[in-house]
PDB file of C-alpha atoms in Angstrom:
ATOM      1  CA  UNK A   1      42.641 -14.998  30.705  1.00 52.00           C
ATOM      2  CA  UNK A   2      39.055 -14.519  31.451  1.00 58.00           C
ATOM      3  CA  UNK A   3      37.265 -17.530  33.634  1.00 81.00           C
ATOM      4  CA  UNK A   4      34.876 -19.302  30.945  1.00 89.00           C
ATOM      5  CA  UNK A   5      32.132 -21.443  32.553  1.00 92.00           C
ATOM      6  CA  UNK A   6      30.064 -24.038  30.331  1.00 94.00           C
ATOM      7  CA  UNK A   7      28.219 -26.834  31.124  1.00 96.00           C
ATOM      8  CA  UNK A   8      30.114 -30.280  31.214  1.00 93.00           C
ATOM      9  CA  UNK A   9      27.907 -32.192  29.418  1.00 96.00           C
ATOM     10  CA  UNK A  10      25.274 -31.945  26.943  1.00 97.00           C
ATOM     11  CA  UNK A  11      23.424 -34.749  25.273  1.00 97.00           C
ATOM     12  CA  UNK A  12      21.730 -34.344  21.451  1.00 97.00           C
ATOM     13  CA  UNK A  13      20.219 -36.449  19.047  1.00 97.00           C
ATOM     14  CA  UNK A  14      21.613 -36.618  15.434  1.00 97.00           C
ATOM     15  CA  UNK A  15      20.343 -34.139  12.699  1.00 96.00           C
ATOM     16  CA  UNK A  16      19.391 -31.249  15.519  1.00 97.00           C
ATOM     17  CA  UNK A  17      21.262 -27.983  16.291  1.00 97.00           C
ATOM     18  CA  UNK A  18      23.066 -27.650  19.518  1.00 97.00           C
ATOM     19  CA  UNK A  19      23.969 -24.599  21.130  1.00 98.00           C
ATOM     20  CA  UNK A  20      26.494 -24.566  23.482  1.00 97.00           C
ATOM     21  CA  UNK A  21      27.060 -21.601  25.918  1.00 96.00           C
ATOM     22  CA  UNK A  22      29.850 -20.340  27.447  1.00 95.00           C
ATOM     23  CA  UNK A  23      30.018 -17.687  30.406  1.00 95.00           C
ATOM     24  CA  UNK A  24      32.433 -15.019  30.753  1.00 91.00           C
ATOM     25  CA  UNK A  25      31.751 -12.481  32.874  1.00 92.00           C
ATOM     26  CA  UNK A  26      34.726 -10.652  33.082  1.00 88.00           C
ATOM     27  CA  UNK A  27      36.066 -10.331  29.708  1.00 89.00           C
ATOM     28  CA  UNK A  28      38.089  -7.730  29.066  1.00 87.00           C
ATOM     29  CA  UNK A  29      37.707  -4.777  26.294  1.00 89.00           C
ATOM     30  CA  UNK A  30      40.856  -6.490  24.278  1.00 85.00           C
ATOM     31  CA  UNK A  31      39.296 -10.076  24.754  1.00 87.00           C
ATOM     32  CA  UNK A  32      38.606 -12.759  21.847  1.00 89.00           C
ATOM     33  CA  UNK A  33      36.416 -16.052  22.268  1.00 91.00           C
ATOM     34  CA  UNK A  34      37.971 -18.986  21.177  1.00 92.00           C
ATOM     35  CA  UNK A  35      36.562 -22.517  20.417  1.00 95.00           C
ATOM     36  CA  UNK A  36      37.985 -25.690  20.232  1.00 95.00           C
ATOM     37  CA  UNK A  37      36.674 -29.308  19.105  1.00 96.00           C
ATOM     38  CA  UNK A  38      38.719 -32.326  20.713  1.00 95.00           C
ATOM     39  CA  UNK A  39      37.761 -36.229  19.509  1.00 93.00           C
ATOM     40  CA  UNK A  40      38.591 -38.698  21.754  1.00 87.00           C
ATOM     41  CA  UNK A  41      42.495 -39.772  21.367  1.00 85.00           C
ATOM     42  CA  UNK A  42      43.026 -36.423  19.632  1.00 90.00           C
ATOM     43  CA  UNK A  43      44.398 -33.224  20.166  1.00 93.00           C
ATOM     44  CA  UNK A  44      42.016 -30.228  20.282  1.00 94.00           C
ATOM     45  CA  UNK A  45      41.339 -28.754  17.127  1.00 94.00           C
ATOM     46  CA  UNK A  46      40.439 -24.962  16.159  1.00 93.00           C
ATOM     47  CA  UNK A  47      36.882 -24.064  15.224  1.00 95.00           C
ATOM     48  CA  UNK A  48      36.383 -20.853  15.513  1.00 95.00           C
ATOM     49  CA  UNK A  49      36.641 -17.253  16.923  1.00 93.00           C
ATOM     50  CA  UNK A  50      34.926 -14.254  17.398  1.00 94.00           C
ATOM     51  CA  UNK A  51      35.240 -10.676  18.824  1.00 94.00           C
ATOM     52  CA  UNK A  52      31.286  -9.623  18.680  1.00 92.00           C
ATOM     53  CA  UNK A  53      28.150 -10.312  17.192  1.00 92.00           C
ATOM     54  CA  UNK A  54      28.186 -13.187  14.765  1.00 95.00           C
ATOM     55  CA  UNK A  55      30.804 -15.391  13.080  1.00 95.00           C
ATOM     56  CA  UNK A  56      30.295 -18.349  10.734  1.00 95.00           C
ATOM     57  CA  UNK A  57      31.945 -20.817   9.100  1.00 95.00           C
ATOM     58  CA  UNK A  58      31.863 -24.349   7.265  1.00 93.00           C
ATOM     59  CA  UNK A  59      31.940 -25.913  10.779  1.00 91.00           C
ATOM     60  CA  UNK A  60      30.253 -23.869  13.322  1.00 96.00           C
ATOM     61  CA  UNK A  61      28.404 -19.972  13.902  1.00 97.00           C
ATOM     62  CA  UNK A  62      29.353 -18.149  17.074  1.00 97.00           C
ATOM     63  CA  UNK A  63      27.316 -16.120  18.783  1.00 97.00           C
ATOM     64  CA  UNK A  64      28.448 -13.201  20.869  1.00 97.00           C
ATOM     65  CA  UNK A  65      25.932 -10.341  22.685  1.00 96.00           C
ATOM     66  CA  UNK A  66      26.500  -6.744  22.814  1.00 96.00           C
ATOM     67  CA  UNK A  67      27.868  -7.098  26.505  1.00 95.00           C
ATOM     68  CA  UNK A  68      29.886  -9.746  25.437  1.00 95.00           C
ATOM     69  CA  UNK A  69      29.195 -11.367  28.971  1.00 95.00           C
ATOM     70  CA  UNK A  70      28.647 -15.148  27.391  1.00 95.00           C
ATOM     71  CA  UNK A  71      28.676 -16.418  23.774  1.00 96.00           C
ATOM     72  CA  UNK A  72      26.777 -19.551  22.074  1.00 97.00           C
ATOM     73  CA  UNK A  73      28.426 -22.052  19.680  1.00 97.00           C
ATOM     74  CA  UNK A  74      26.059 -23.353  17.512  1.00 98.00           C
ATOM     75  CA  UNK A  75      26.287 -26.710  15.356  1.00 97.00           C
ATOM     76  CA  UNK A  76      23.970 -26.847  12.749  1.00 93.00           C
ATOM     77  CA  UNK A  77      22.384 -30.203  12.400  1.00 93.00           C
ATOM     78  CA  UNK A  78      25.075 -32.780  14.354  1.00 96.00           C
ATOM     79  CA  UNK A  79      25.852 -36.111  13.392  1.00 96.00           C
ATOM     80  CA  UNK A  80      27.263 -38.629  15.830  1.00 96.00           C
ATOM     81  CA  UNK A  81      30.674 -37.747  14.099  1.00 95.00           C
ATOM     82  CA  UNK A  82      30.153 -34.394  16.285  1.00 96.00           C
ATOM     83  CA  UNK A  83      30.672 -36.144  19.034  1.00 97.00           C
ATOM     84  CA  UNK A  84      33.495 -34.161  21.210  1.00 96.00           C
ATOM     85  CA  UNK A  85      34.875 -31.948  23.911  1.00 95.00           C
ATOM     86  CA  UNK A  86      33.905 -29.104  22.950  1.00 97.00           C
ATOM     87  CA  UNK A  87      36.104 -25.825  24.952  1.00 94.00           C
ATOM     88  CA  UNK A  88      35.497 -21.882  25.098  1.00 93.00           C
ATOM     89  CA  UNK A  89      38.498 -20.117  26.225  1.00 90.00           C
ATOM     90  CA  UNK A  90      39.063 -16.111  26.252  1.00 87.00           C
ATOM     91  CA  UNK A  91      41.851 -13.754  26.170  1.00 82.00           C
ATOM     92  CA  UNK A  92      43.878 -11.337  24.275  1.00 78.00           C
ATOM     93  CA  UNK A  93      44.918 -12.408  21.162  1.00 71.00           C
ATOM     94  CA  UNK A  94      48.726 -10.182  21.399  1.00 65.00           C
ATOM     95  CA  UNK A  95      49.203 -10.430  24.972  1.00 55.00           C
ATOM     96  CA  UNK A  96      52.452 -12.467  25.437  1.00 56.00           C
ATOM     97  CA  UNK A  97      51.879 -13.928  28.808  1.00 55.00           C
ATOM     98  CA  UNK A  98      50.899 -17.604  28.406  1.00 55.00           C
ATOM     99  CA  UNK A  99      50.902 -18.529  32.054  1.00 47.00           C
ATOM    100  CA  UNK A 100      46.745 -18.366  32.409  1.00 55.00           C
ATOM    101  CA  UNK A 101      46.085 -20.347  29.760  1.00 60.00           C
ATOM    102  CA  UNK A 102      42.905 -22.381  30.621  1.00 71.00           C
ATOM    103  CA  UNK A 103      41.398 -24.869  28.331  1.00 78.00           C
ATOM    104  CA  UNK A 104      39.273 -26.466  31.760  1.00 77.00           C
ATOM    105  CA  UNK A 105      37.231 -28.985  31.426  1.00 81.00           C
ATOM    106  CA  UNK A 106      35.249 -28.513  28.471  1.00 92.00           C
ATOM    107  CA  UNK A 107      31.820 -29.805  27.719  1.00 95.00           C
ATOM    108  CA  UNK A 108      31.476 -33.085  26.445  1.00 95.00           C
ATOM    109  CA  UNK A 109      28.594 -33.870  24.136  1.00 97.00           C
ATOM    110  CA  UNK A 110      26.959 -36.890  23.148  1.00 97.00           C
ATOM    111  CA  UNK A 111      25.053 -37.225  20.100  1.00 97.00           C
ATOM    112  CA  UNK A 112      22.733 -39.667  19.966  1.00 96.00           C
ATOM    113  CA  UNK A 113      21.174 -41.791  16.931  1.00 93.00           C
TER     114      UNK A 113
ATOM    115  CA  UNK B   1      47.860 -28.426   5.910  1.00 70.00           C
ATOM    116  CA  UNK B   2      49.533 -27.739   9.207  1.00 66.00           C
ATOM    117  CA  UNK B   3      51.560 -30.806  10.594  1.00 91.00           C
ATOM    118  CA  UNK B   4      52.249 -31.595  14.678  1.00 96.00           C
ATOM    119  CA  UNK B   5      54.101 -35.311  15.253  1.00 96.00           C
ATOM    120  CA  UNK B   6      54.796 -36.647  18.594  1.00 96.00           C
ATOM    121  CA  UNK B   7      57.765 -39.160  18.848  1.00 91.00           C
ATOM    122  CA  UNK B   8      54.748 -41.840  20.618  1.00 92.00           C
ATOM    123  CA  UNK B   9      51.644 -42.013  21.495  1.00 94.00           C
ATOM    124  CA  UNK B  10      51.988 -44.722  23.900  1.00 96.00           C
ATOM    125  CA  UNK B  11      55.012 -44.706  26.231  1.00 97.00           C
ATOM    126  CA  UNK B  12      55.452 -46.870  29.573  1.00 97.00           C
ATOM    127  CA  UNK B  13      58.262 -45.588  32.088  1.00 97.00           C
ATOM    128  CA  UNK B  14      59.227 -46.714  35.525  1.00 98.00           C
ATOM    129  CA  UNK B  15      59.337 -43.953  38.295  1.00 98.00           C
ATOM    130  CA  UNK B  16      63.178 -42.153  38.135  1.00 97.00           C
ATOM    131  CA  UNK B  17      63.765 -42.716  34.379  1.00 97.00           C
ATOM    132  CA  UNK B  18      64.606 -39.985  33.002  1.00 97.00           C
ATOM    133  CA  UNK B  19      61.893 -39.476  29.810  1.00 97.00           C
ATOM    134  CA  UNK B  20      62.220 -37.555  26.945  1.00 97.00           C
ATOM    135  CA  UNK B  21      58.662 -36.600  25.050  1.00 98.00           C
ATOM    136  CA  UNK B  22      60.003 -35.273  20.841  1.00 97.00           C
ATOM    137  CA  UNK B  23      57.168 -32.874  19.405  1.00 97.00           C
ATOM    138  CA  UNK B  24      58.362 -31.373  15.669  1.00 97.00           C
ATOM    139  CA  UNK B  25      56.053 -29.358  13.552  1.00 97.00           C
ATOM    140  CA  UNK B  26      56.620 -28.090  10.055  1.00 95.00           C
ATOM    141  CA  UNK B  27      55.320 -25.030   9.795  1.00 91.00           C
ATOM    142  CA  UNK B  28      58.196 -22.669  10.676  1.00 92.00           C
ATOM    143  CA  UNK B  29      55.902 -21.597  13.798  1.00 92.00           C
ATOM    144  CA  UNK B  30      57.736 -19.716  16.259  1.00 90.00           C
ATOM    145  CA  UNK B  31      55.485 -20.591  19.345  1.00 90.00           C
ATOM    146  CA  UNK B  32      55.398 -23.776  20.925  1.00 93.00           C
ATOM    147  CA  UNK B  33      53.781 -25.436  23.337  1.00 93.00           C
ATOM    148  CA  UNK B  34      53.485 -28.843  26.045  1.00 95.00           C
ATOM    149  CA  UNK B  35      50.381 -29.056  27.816  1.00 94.00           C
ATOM    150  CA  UNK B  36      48.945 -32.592  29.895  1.00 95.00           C
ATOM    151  CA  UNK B  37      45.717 -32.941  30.209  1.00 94.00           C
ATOM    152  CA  UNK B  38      43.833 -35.039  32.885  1.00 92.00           C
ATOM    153  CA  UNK B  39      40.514 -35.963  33.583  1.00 86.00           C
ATOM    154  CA  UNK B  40      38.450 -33.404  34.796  1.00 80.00           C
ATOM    155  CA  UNK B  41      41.230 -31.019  34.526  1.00 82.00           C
ATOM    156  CA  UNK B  42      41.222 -30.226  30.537  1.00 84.00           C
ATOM    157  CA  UNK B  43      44.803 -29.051  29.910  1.00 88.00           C
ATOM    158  CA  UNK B  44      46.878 -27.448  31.612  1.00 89.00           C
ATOM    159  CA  UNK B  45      49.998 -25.365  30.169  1.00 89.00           C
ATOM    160  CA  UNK B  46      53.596 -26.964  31.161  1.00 93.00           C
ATOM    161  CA  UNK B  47      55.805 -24.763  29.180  1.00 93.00           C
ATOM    162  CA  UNK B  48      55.986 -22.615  25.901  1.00 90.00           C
ATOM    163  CA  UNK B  49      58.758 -21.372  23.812  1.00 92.00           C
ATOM    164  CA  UNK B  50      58.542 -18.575  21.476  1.00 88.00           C
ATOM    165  CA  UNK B  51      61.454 -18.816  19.866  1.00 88.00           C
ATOM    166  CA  UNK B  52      64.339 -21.388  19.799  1.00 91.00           C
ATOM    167  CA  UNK B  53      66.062 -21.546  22.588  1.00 87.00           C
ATOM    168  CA  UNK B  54      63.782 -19.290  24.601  1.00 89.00           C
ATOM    169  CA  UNK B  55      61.329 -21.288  27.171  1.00 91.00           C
ATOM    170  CA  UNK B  56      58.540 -19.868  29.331  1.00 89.00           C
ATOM    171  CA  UNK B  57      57.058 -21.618  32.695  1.00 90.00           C
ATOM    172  CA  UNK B  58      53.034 -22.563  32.397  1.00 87.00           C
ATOM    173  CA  UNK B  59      51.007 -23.337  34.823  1.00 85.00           C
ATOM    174  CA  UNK B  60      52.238 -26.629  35.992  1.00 92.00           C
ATOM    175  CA  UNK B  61      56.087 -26.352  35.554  1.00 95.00           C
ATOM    176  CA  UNK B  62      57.458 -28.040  38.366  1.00 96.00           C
ATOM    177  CA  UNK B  63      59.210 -31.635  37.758  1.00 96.00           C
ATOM    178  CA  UNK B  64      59.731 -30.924  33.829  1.00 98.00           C
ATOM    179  CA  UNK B  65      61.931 -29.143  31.811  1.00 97.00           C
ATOM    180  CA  UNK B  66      61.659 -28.467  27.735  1.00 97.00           C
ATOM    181  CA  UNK B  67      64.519 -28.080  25.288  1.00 96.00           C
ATOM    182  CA  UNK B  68      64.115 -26.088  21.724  1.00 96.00           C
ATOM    183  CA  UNK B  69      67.444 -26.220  20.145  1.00 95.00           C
ATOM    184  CA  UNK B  70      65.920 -25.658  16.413  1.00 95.00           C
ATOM    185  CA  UNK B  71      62.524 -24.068  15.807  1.00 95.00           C
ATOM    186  CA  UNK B  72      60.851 -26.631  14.279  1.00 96.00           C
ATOM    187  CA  UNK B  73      61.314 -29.086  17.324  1.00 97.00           C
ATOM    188  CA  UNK B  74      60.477 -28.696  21.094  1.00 97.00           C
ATOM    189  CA  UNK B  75      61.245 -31.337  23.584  1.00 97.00           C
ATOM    190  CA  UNK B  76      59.547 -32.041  26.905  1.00 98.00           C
ATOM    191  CA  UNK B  77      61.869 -33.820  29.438  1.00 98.00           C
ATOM    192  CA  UNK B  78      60.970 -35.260  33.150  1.00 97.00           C
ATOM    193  CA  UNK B  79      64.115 -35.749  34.472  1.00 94.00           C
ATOM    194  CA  UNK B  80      62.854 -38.157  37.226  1.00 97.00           C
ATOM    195  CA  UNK B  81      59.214 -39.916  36.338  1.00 97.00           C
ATOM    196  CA  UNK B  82      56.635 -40.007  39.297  1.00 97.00           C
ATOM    197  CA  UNK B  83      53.733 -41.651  38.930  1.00 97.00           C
ATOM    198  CA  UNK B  84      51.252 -38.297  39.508  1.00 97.00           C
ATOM    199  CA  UNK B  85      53.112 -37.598  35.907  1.00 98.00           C
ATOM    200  CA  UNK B  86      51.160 -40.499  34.314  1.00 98.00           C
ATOM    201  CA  UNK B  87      49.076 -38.434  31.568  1.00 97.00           C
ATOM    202  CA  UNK B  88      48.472 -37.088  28.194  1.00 96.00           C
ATOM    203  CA  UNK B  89      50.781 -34.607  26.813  1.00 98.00           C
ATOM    204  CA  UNK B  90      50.072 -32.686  23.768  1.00 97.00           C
ATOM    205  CA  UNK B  91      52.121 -30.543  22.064  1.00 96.00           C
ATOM    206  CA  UNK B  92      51.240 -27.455  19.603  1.00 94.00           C
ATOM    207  CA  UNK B  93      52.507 -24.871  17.635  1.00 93.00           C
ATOM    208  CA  UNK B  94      51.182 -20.866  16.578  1.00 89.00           C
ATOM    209  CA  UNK B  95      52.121 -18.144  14.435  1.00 85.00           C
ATOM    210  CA  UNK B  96      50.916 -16.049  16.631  1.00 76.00           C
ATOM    211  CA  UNK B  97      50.863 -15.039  20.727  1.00 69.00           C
ATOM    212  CA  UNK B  98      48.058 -14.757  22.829  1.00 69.00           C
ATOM    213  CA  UNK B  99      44.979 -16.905  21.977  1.00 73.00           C
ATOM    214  CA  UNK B 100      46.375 -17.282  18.006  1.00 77.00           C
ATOM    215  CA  UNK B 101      44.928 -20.452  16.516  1.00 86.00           C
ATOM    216  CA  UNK B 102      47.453 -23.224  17.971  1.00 90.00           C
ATOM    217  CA  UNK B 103      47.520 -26.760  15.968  1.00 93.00           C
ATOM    218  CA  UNK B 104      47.774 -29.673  18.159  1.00 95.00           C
ATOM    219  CA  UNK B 105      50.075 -32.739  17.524  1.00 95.00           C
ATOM    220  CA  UNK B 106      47.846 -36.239  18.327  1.00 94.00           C
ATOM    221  CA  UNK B 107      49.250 -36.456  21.939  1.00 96.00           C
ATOM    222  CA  UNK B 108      50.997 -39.203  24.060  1.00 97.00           C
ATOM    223  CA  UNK B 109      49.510 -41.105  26.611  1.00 96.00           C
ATOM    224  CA  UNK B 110      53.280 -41.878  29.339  1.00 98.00           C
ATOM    225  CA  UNK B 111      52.087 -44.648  32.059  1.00 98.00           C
ATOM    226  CA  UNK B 112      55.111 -44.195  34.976  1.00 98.00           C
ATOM    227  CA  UNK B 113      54.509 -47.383  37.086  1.00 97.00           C
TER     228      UNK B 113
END
């Protein structure tokens, strides 16, 4: 899998959007961007994923460039409820080799009242 | 909706017990998985199965061994508890390979003292 970096923490106050970016430099041509949401004393939980340009759901939009280099999840309008790890991790969606799998560290955010 | 149970998500073990961690889902998935995840580490892959009886090293194999004797079930064993294996271990399940949307189960938190 590609090396994501993303800062590890962000802080926000309720009601604004946060973006949150991800780095990954090397992606490769077959690549996907992957999001996941984890609440404390939870597993993580799917949000969303992209290949390029823009993808948008009930939860989240993801925002990819044309080099595909980095991408942005964006969370309309957060309430403390938002509050989570939030991790970017990249790689082929058929390869069958598990053993890079790399959720790292994640960023945490904080949203404040 | 997509369901991931743990057998516990507290468990206290002394160091050489031999620990057995249940994870069944009820999807009819054919992948599953056991990560732990640590502070500052996010979470690392122990093992994967993608079908029963099959099993797959992570990246952190070494002192555990999994057991997947019927698809709907995957078991996580450490045959001798240390105390470096005190951590949370989450299990989850895919329909797919690669980075396919995996559903998480609500995690255990073993203590080995």
């Amino acid at each position: 899998l590609a090396k994501t970096t993303q800062p590890i923490s962000m802080d926000s106050y309720e009601g604004q959007e946060v973006n949150i970016t991800c780095s990954h430099n090397n992606i490769a041509t077959n690549d996907y961007i992957t999001w996941y949401q984890q609440f404390p004393s939870q597993g993580p939980r799917f949000i969303i994923q992209g290949y390029k340009t823009k993808v948008t759901n009930e939860v989240a939009s993801l925002f990819i460039p044309a080099d595909r280099k980095s991408s942005t999840l964006s969370l309309p309008r957060v309430s403390l409820s938002d509050t989570a790890v939030y991790y970017c991790l990249v790689g082929d969606l058929m390869k069958t080799s598990y053993d890079k799998v790399i959720f790292g560290p994640g960023t945490s955010l904080s949203v404040i009242p | 909706d997509v369901k991931v149970t743990q057998s516990s998500r507290y468990l206290v073990k002394r160091t050489g017990e031999k620990v057995f961690l249940e994870c069944v889902q009820d999807m009819d998935h054919e992948n599953m998985f056991w990560y732990r995840q640590d502070p500052g580490l996010g979470l690392r892959l122990i093992y994967f199965s993608y079908d029963v009886k099959m099993k797959e090293k992570g990246d952190i194999p070494e002192g555990y061994s999994v057991s997947r004797e019927k698809k709907e079930r995957f078991s996580l064993i450490l045959e001798s508890a240390s105390t470096n294996q005190t951590s949370m271990y989450l299990c989850a399940s895919s329909s797919g390979q690669g980075l396919y949307e995996q559903y998480f189960g609500p995690g255990t938190r073993l203590t080995v003292t």
